[in-house]
Amino acid sequence: MLTLKGRRVHKTVEPETGWSILDTALKHEIDWGFSCMRGTCSQRRRLVSEGMELLNHPTEEELDALEPEELAQGYRLGCQAVIKQSGAMTVTHKPYF
């Protein structure tokens, strides 16, 4: 199961492989803001506190936008982090501001 935590809306849903975290959140009406969906804004970071191993490796866009410390702490860009396999995941909306 995938737990998505927005500002006010929290839901646990079935993860869909091949979908980004952001696409999944939008489908389930989680209150996450977003702008570009290309990984260039870096303003829409998410904290993956469980299940990082179930996602794709960070993309070039993420490596350019996020600091190494952020990646090490579990931050990803919601538009770039793609679900590769099902399992327990928890992702929280954690923008810079």
Short mmCIF file of N, CA, C and O in Angstrom, two decimals:
data_model
loop_
_atom_site.label_atom_id
_atom_site.label_comp_id
_atom_site.label_asym_id
_atom_site.label_seq_id
_atom_site.Cartn_x
_atom_site.Cartn_y
_atom_site.Cartn_z
N MET A 1 0.83 -1.18 0.00
CA MET A 1 0.00 0.00 0.00
C MET A 1 0.88 1.25 0.00
O MET A 1 1.98 1.24 0.53
N LEU A 2 0.35 2.29 -0.56
CA LEU A 2 1.05 3.56 -0.67
C LEU A 2 0.29 4.61 0.12
O LEU A 2 -0.87 4.89 -0.17
N THR A 3 0.92 5.17 1.14
CA THR A 3 0.32 6.23 1.93
C THR A 3 0.83 7.57 1.42
O THR A 3 2.04 7.79 1.37
N LEU A 4 -0.09 8.42 1.01
CA LEU A 4 0.22 9.74 0.48
C LEU A 4 -0.29 10.77 1.48
O LEU A 4 -1.46 10.75 1.85
N LYS A 5 0.59 11.68 1.89
CA LYS A 5 0.23 12.68 2.89
C LYS A 5 0.37 14.07 2.29
O LYS A 5 1.48 14.51 1.98
N GLY A 6 -0.76 14.73 2.13
CA GLY A 6 -0.77 16.12 1.65
C GLY A 6 -0.87 17.07 2.81
O GLY A 6 -0.65 16.69 3.97
N ARG A 7 -1.21 18.29 2.52
CA ARG A 7 -1.36 19.29 3.60
C ARG A 7 -2.54 18.94 4.49
O ARG A 7 -2.45 19.02 5.70
N ARG A 8 -3.66 18.59 3.90
CA ARG A 8 -4.86 18.24 4.66
C ARG A 8 -5.38 16.85 4.35
O ARG A 8 -6.06 16.25 5.16
N VAL A 9 -5.08 16.35 3.17
CA VAL A 9 -5.61 15.07 2.72
C VAL A 9 -4.55 13.99 2.86
O VAL A 9 -3.43 14.14 2.36
N HIS A 10 -4.89 12.91 3.56
CA HIS A 10 -4.02 11.73 3.70
C HIS A 10 -4.83 10.53 3.21
O HIS A 10 -5.97 10.34 3.63
N LYS A 11 -4.24 9.75 2.31
CA LYS A 11 -4.91 8.55 1.82
C LYS A 11 -3.92 7.42 1.67
O LYS A 11 -2.75 7.64 1.37
N THR A 12 -4.42 6.21 1.84
CA THR A 12 -3.65 5.01 1.55
C THR A 12 -4.31 4.36 0.34
O THR A 12 -5.51 4.09 0.35
N VAL A 13 -3.51 4.15 -0.71
CA VAL A 13 -4.03 3.66 -1.98
C VAL A 13 -3.17 2.49 -2.46
O VAL A 13 -2.07 2.25 -1.95
N GLU A 14 -3.65 1.82 -3.46
CA GLU A 14 -2.87 0.75 -4.10
C GLU A 14 -1.90 1.40 -5.08
O GLU A 14 -2.29 2.17 -5.94
N PRO A 15 -0.59 1.14 -4.95
CA PRO A 15 0.37 1.74 -5.90
C PRO A 15 0.22 1.13 -7.29
O PRO A 15 -0.12 -0.04 -7.43
N GLU A 16 0.46 1.96 -8.30
CA GLU A 16 0.39 1.49 -9.69
C GLU A 16 1.77 1.62 -10.30
O GLU A 16 2.31 2.72 -10.41
N THR A 17 2.36 0.49 -10.68
CA THR A 17 3.70 0.52 -11.26
C THR A 17 3.68 1.30 -12.56
O THR A 17 2.71 1.29 -13.31
N GLY A 18 4.78 2.04 -12.77
CA GLY A 18 4.91 2.85 -13.96
C GLY A 18 4.37 4.27 -13.80
O GLY A 18 4.58 5.11 -14.65
N TRP A 19 3.70 4.53 -12.70
CA TRP A 19 3.15 5.86 -12.43
C TRP A 19 4.12 6.63 -11.54
O TRP A 19 4.73 6.05 -10.64
N SER A 20 4.20 7.94 -11.74
CA SER A 20 4.99 8.76 -10.83
C SER A 20 4.20 8.95 -9.54
O SER A 20 2.97 8.76 -9.50
N ILE A 21 4.90 9.32 -8.50
CA ILE A 21 4.24 9.61 -7.23
C ILE A 21 3.24 10.75 -7.42
O ILE A 21 2.13 10.72 -6.90
N LEU A 22 3.63 11.77 -8.18
CA LEU A 22 2.75 12.91 -8.40
C LEU A 22 1.49 12.50 -9.16
O LEU A 22 0.38 12.87 -8.79
N ASP A 23 1.64 11.72 -10.23
CA ASP A 23 0.47 11.27 -10.99
C ASP A 23 -0.48 10.47 -10.11
O ASP A 23 -1.70 10.61 -10.19
N THR A 24 0.08 9.63 -9.25
CA THR A 24 -0.74 8.83 -8.34
C THR A 24 -1.49 9.74 -7.38
O THR A 24 -2.68 9.56 -7.13
N ALA A 25 -0.80 10.74 -6.83
CA ALA A 25 -1.43 11.68 -5.89
C ALA A 25 -2.55 12.46 -6.58
O ALA A 25 -3.63 12.65 -6.00
N LEU A 26 -2.31 12.91 -7.79
CA LEU A 26 -3.34 13.65 -8.52
C LEU A 26 -4.56 12.78 -8.80
O LEU A 26 -5.70 13.23 -8.65
N LYS A 27 -4.32 11.54 -9.16
CA LYS A 27 -5.43 10.61 -9.43
C LYS A 27 -6.31 10.44 -8.19
O LYS A 27 -7.53 10.33 -8.30
N HIS A 28 -5.69 10.44 -7.03
CA HIS A 28 -6.43 10.20 -5.78
C HIS A 28 -6.75 11.49 -5.02
O HIS A 28 -7.12 11.45 -3.85
N GLU A 29 -6.61 12.62 -5.72
CA GLU A 29 -7.01 13.93 -5.21
C GLU A 29 -6.32 14.32 -3.90
O GLU A 29 -6.94 14.86 -2.99
N ILE A 30 -5.01 14.06 -3.84
CA ILE A 30 -4.20 14.50 -2.71
C ILE A 30 -3.85 15.96 -2.96
O ILE A 30 -3.54 16.35 -4.08
N ASP A 31 -3.87 16.77 -1.95
CA ASP A 31 -3.65 18.22 -2.10
C ASP A 31 -2.16 18.57 -2.15
O ASP A 31 -1.61 19.20 -1.25
N TRP A 32 -1.53 18.17 -3.23
CA TRP A 32 -0.13 18.49 -3.49
C TRP A 32 -0.08 19.53 -4.60
O TRP A 32 -0.66 19.35 -5.66
N GLY A 33 0.68 20.59 -4.38
CA GLY A 33 0.88 21.57 -5.43
C GLY A 33 1.95 21.08 -6.39
O GLY A 33 2.78 20.26 -6.05
N PHE A 34 1.91 21.59 -7.60
CA PHE A 34 2.93 21.26 -8.58
C PHE A 34 2.94 22.34 -9.64
O PHE A 34 1.99 23.09 -9.79
N SER A 35 4.03 22.41 -10.39
CA SER A 35 4.13 23.40 -11.45
C SER A 35 4.44 22.73 -12.78
O SER A 35 3.58 22.52 -13.59
N CYS A 36 5.69 22.35 -12.95
CA CYS A 36 6.14 22.00 -14.30
C CYS A 36 5.99 20.54 -14.67
O CYS A 36 5.83 20.23 -15.83
N MET A 37 6.13 19.62 -13.74
CA MET A 37 6.09 18.17 -13.98
C MET A 37 7.28 17.66 -14.79
O MET A 37 7.26 16.54 -15.28
N ARG A 38 8.32 18.48 -14.98
CA ARG A 38 9.50 18.06 -15.73
C ARG A 38 10.72 17.91 -14.84
O ARG A 38 11.80 17.61 -15.33
N GLY A 39 10.59 18.22 -13.56
CA GLY A 39 11.72 18.10 -12.65
C GLY A 39 12.67 19.27 -12.68
O GLY A 39 13.77 19.20 -12.15
N THR A 40 12.26 20.37 -13.29
CA THR A 40 13.15 21.53 -13.36
C THR A 40 12.87 22.56 -12.30
O THR A 40 13.73 23.38 -12.00
N CYS A 41 11.70 22.53 -11.67
CA CYS A 41 11.39 23.56 -10.69
C CYS A 41 11.96 23.22 -9.31
O CYS A 41 12.30 24.11 -8.55
N SER A 42 12.05 21.98 -8.98
CA SER A 42 12.55 21.45 -7.70
C SER A 42 11.78 21.97 -6.49
O SER A 42 12.16 21.72 -5.37
N GLN A 43 10.69 22.67 -6.71
CA GLN A 43 9.90 23.20 -5.60
C GLN A 43 8.94 22.15 -5.05
O GLN A 43 8.39 22.34 -3.97
N ARG A 44 8.72 21.09 -5.71
CA ARG A 44 7.71 20.11 -5.32
C ARG A 44 8.33 18.82 -4.82
O ARG A 44 8.03 17.73 -5.27
N ARG A 45 9.20 18.95 -3.87
CA ARG A 45 9.87 17.76 -3.35
C ARG A 45 8.94 17.02 -2.39
O ARG A 45 8.05 17.59 -1.78
N ARG A 46 9.18 15.73 -2.27
CA ARG A 46 8.43 14.85 -1.39
C ARG A 46 9.41 14.05 -0.55
O ARG A 46 10.50 13.72 -1.01
N LEU A 47 9.01 13.72 0.66
CA LEU A 47 9.84 12.90 1.52
C LEU A 47 9.33 11.47 1.48
O LEU A 47 8.17 11.20 1.83
N VAL A 48 10.17 10.55 1.02
CA VAL A 48 9.82 9.13 0.99
C VAL A 48 10.40 8.53 2.27
O VAL A 48 11.61 8.31 2.37
N SER A 49 9.55 8.30 3.25
CA SER A 49 10.02 7.79 4.54
C SER A 49 9.98 6.27 4.61
O SER A 49 10.56 5.68 5.53
N GLU A 50 9.32 5.65 3.65
CA GLU A 50 9.25 4.19 3.59
C GLU A 50 9.08 3.78 2.14
O GLU A 50 8.30 4.37 1.41
N GLY A 51 9.86 2.79 1.70
CA GLY A 51 9.68 2.22 0.37
C GLY A 51 10.52 2.83 -0.73
O GLY A 51 10.22 2.64 -1.91
N MET A 52 11.60 3.52 -0.40
CA MET A 52 12.45 4.11 -1.43
C MET A 52 12.93 3.07 -2.44
O MET A 52 13.05 3.36 -3.62
N GLU A 53 13.18 1.86 -1.97
CA GLU A 53 13.68 0.80 -2.85
C GLU A 53 12.65 0.38 -3.90
O GLU A 53 12.99 -0.32 -4.87
N LEU A 54 11.41 0.80 -3.76
CA LEU A 54 10.34 0.44 -4.70
C LEU A 54 10.22 1.45 -5.84
O LEU A 54 9.41 1.27 -6.74
N LEU A 55 11.05 2.49 -5.79
CA LEU A 55 11.03 3.55 -6.80
C LEU A 55 12.23 3.44 -7.73
O LEU A 55 13.23 2.81 -7.40
N ASN A 56 12.12 4.11 -8.87
CA ASN A 56 13.26 4.20 -9.79
C ASN A 56 14.40 4.96 -9.10
O ASN A 56 14.21 5.62 -8.09
N HIS A 57 15.58 4.85 -9.65
CA HIS A 57 16.72 5.61 -9.15
C HIS A 57 16.50 7.08 -9.48
O HIS A 57 15.79 7.41 -10.44
N PRO A 58 17.08 7.99 -8.71
CA PRO A 58 16.91 9.42 -9.02
C PRO A 58 17.32 9.73 -10.46
O PRO A 58 18.33 9.22 -10.96
N THR A 59 16.53 10.58 -11.09
CA THR A 59 16.78 10.97 -12.48
C THR A 59 17.83 12.07 -12.53
O THR A 59 18.18 12.67 -11.50
N GLU A 60 18.31 12.37 -13.71
CA GLU A 60 19.26 13.47 -13.90
C GLU A 60 18.65 14.78 -13.40
O GLU A 60 19.35 15.60 -12.80
N GLU A 61 17.35 14.96 -13.65
CA GLU A 61 16.67 16.17 -13.19
C GLU A 61 16.72 16.29 -11.66
O GLU A 61 16.95 17.37 -11.13
N GLU A 62 16.52 15.17 -10.99
CA GLU A 62 16.58 15.18 -9.53
C GLU A 62 18.00 15.43 -9.03
O GLU A 62 18.21 16.17 -8.06
N LEU A 63 18.97 14.81 -9.67
CA LEU A 63 20.36 14.99 -9.28
C LEU A 63 20.78 16.45 -9.45
O LEU A 63 21.60 16.96 -8.67
N ASP A 64 20.23 17.12 -10.45
CA ASP A 64 20.52 18.53 -10.67
C ASP A 64 19.77 19.44 -9.70
O ASP A 64 20.29 20.48 -9.29
N ALA A 65 18.55 19.06 -9.32
CA ALA A 65 17.67 19.94 -8.54
C ALA A 65 17.81 19.78 -7.03
O ALA A 65 17.61 20.74 -6.29
N LEU A 66 18.14 18.58 -6.57
CA LEU A 66 18.21 18.31 -5.14
C LEU A 66 19.66 18.18 -4.69
O LEU A 66 20.50 17.67 -5.43
N GLU A 67 19.92 18.61 -3.48
CA GLU A 67 21.25 18.47 -2.90
C GLU A 67 21.49 17.01 -2.55
O GLU A 67 20.54 16.28 -2.23
N PRO A 68 22.75 16.54 -2.56
CA PRO A 68 23.04 15.15 -2.19
C PRO A 68 22.49 14.79 -0.80
O PRO A 68 22.02 13.67 -0.59
N GLU A 69 22.54 15.75 0.12
CA GLU A 69 22.02 15.50 1.47
C GLU A 69 20.51 15.25 1.45
O GLU A 69 20.00 14.44 2.22
N GLU A 70 19.80 15.98 0.59
CA GLU A 70 18.35 15.79 0.48
C GLU A 70 18.03 14.39 -0.05
O GLU A 70 17.15 13.71 0.48
N LEU A 71 18.75 13.98 -1.08
CA LEU A 71 18.54 12.63 -1.63
C LEU A 71 18.85 11.58 -0.57
O LEU A 71 18.09 10.62 -0.42
N ALA A 72 19.92 11.77 0.18
CA ALA A 72 20.29 10.81 1.23
C ALA A 72 19.23 10.75 2.33
O ALA A 72 19.04 9.69 2.94
N GLN A 73 18.55 11.84 2.58
CA GLN A 73 17.51 11.88 3.61
C GLN A 73 16.18 11.28 3.13
O GLN A 73 15.28 11.09 3.92
N GLY A 74 16.06 11.03 1.81
CA GLY A 74 14.84 10.42 1.28
C GLY A 74 13.97 11.36 0.49
O GLY A 74 12.84 11.01 0.14
N TYR A 75 14.47 12.54 0.15
CA TYR A 75 13.68 13.46 -0.66
C TYR A 75 13.75 13.09 -2.13
O TYR A 75 14.81 12.70 -2.63
N ARG A 76 12.63 13.21 -2.80
CA ARG A 76 12.53 12.98 -4.24
C ARG A 76 11.60 14.03 -4.83
O ARG A 76 10.80 14.64 -4.10
N LEU A 77 11.66 14.22 -6.13
CA LEU A 77 10.69 15.07 -6.81
C LEU A 77 9.53 14.19 -7.22
O LEU A 77 9.72 13.15 -7.87
N GLY A 78 8.33 14.60 -6.84
CA GLY A 78 7.14 13.77 -7.09
C GLY A 78 6.90 13.46 -8.55
O GLY A 78 6.41 12.39 -8.89
N CYS A 79 7.29 14.37 -9.44
CA CYS A 79 7.07 14.14 -10.87
C CYS A 79 8.10 13.19 -11.47
O CYS A 79 7.89 12.65 -12.56
N GLN A 80 9.22 12.98 -10.78
CA GLN A 80 10.30 12.15 -11.31
C GLN A 80 10.39 10.77 -10.68
O GLN A 80 10.92 9.84 -11.28
N ALA A 81 9.88 10.62 -9.46
CA ALA A 81 9.93 9.34 -8.75
C ALA A 81 8.83 8.43 -9.26
O ALA A 81 7.65 8.71 -9.07
N VAL A 82 9.22 7.35 -9.91
CA VAL A 82 8.27 6.43 -10.54
C VAL A 82 8.23 5.11 -9.76
O VAL A 82 9.27 4.57 -9.38
N ILE A 83 7.03 4.63 -9.52
CA ILE A 83 6.83 3.38 -8.79
C ILE A 83 7.23 2.21 -9.69
O ILE A 83 6.65 2.01 -10.76
N LYS A 84 8.22 1.44 -9.26
CA LYS A 84 8.71 0.30 -10.04
C LYS A 84 8.10 -1.02 -9.58
O LYS A 84 8.01 -1.96 -10.36
N GLN A 85 7.73 -1.12 -8.31
CA GLN A 85 7.10 -2.34 -7.81
C GLN A 85 6.23 -2.01 -6.61
O GLN A 85 6.43 -1.00 -5.94
N SER A 86 5.26 -2.86 -6.36
CA SER A 86 4.34 -2.66 -5.24
C SER A 86 5.01 -3.00 -3.92
O SER A 86 5.93 -3.80 -3.86
N GLY A 87 4.49 -2.40 -2.88
CA GLY A 87 4.99 -2.64 -1.53
C GLY A 87 4.58 -1.49 -0.65
O GLY A 87 3.87 -0.58 -1.07
N ALA A 88 5.02 -1.52 0.58
CA ALA A 88 4.68 -0.47 1.54
C ALA A 88 5.51 0.77 1.28
O ALA A 88 6.74 0.72 1.26
N MET A 89 4.83 1.90 1.05
CA MET A 89 5.48 3.18 0.82
C MET A 89 4.74 4.27 1.58
O MET A 89 3.51 4.22 1.67
N THR A 90 5.48 5.26 2.05
CA THR A 90 4.90 6.44 2.67
C THR A 90 5.60 7.65 2.08
O THR A 90 6.83 7.74 2.12
N VAL A 91 4.80 8.59 1.53
CA VAL A 91 5.35 9.77 0.88
C VAL A 91 4.60 10.99 1.40
O VAL A 91 3.36 11.02 1.40
N THR A 92 5.37 11.98 1.85
CA THR A 92 4.79 13.19 2.43
C THR A 92 5.20 14.42 1.63
O THR A 92 6.35 14.56 1.23
N HIS A 93 4.24 15.31 1.44
CA HIS A 93 4.46 16.62 0.79
C HIS A 93 5.39 17.44 1.67
O HIS A 93 5.07 17.74 2.81
N LYS A 94 6.58 17.79 1.17
CA LYS A 94 7.56 18.55 1.94
C LYS A 94 8.21 19.61 1.06
O LYS A 94 9.39 19.53 0.74
N PRO A 95 7.45 20.63 0.68
CA PRO A 95 8.06 21.68 -0.15
C PRO A 95 9.05 22.51 0.66
O PRO A 95 9.09 22.44 1.88
N TYR A 96 9.83 23.31 -0.03
CA TYR A 96 10.81 24.16 0.63
C TYR A 96 10.15 25.25 1.47
O TYR A 96 10.69 25.72 2.42
N PHE A 97 8.96 25.66 1.04
CA PHE A 97 8.26 26.73 1.77
C PHE A 97 6.81 26.40 1.89
O PHE A 97 6.30 25.53 1.32
#
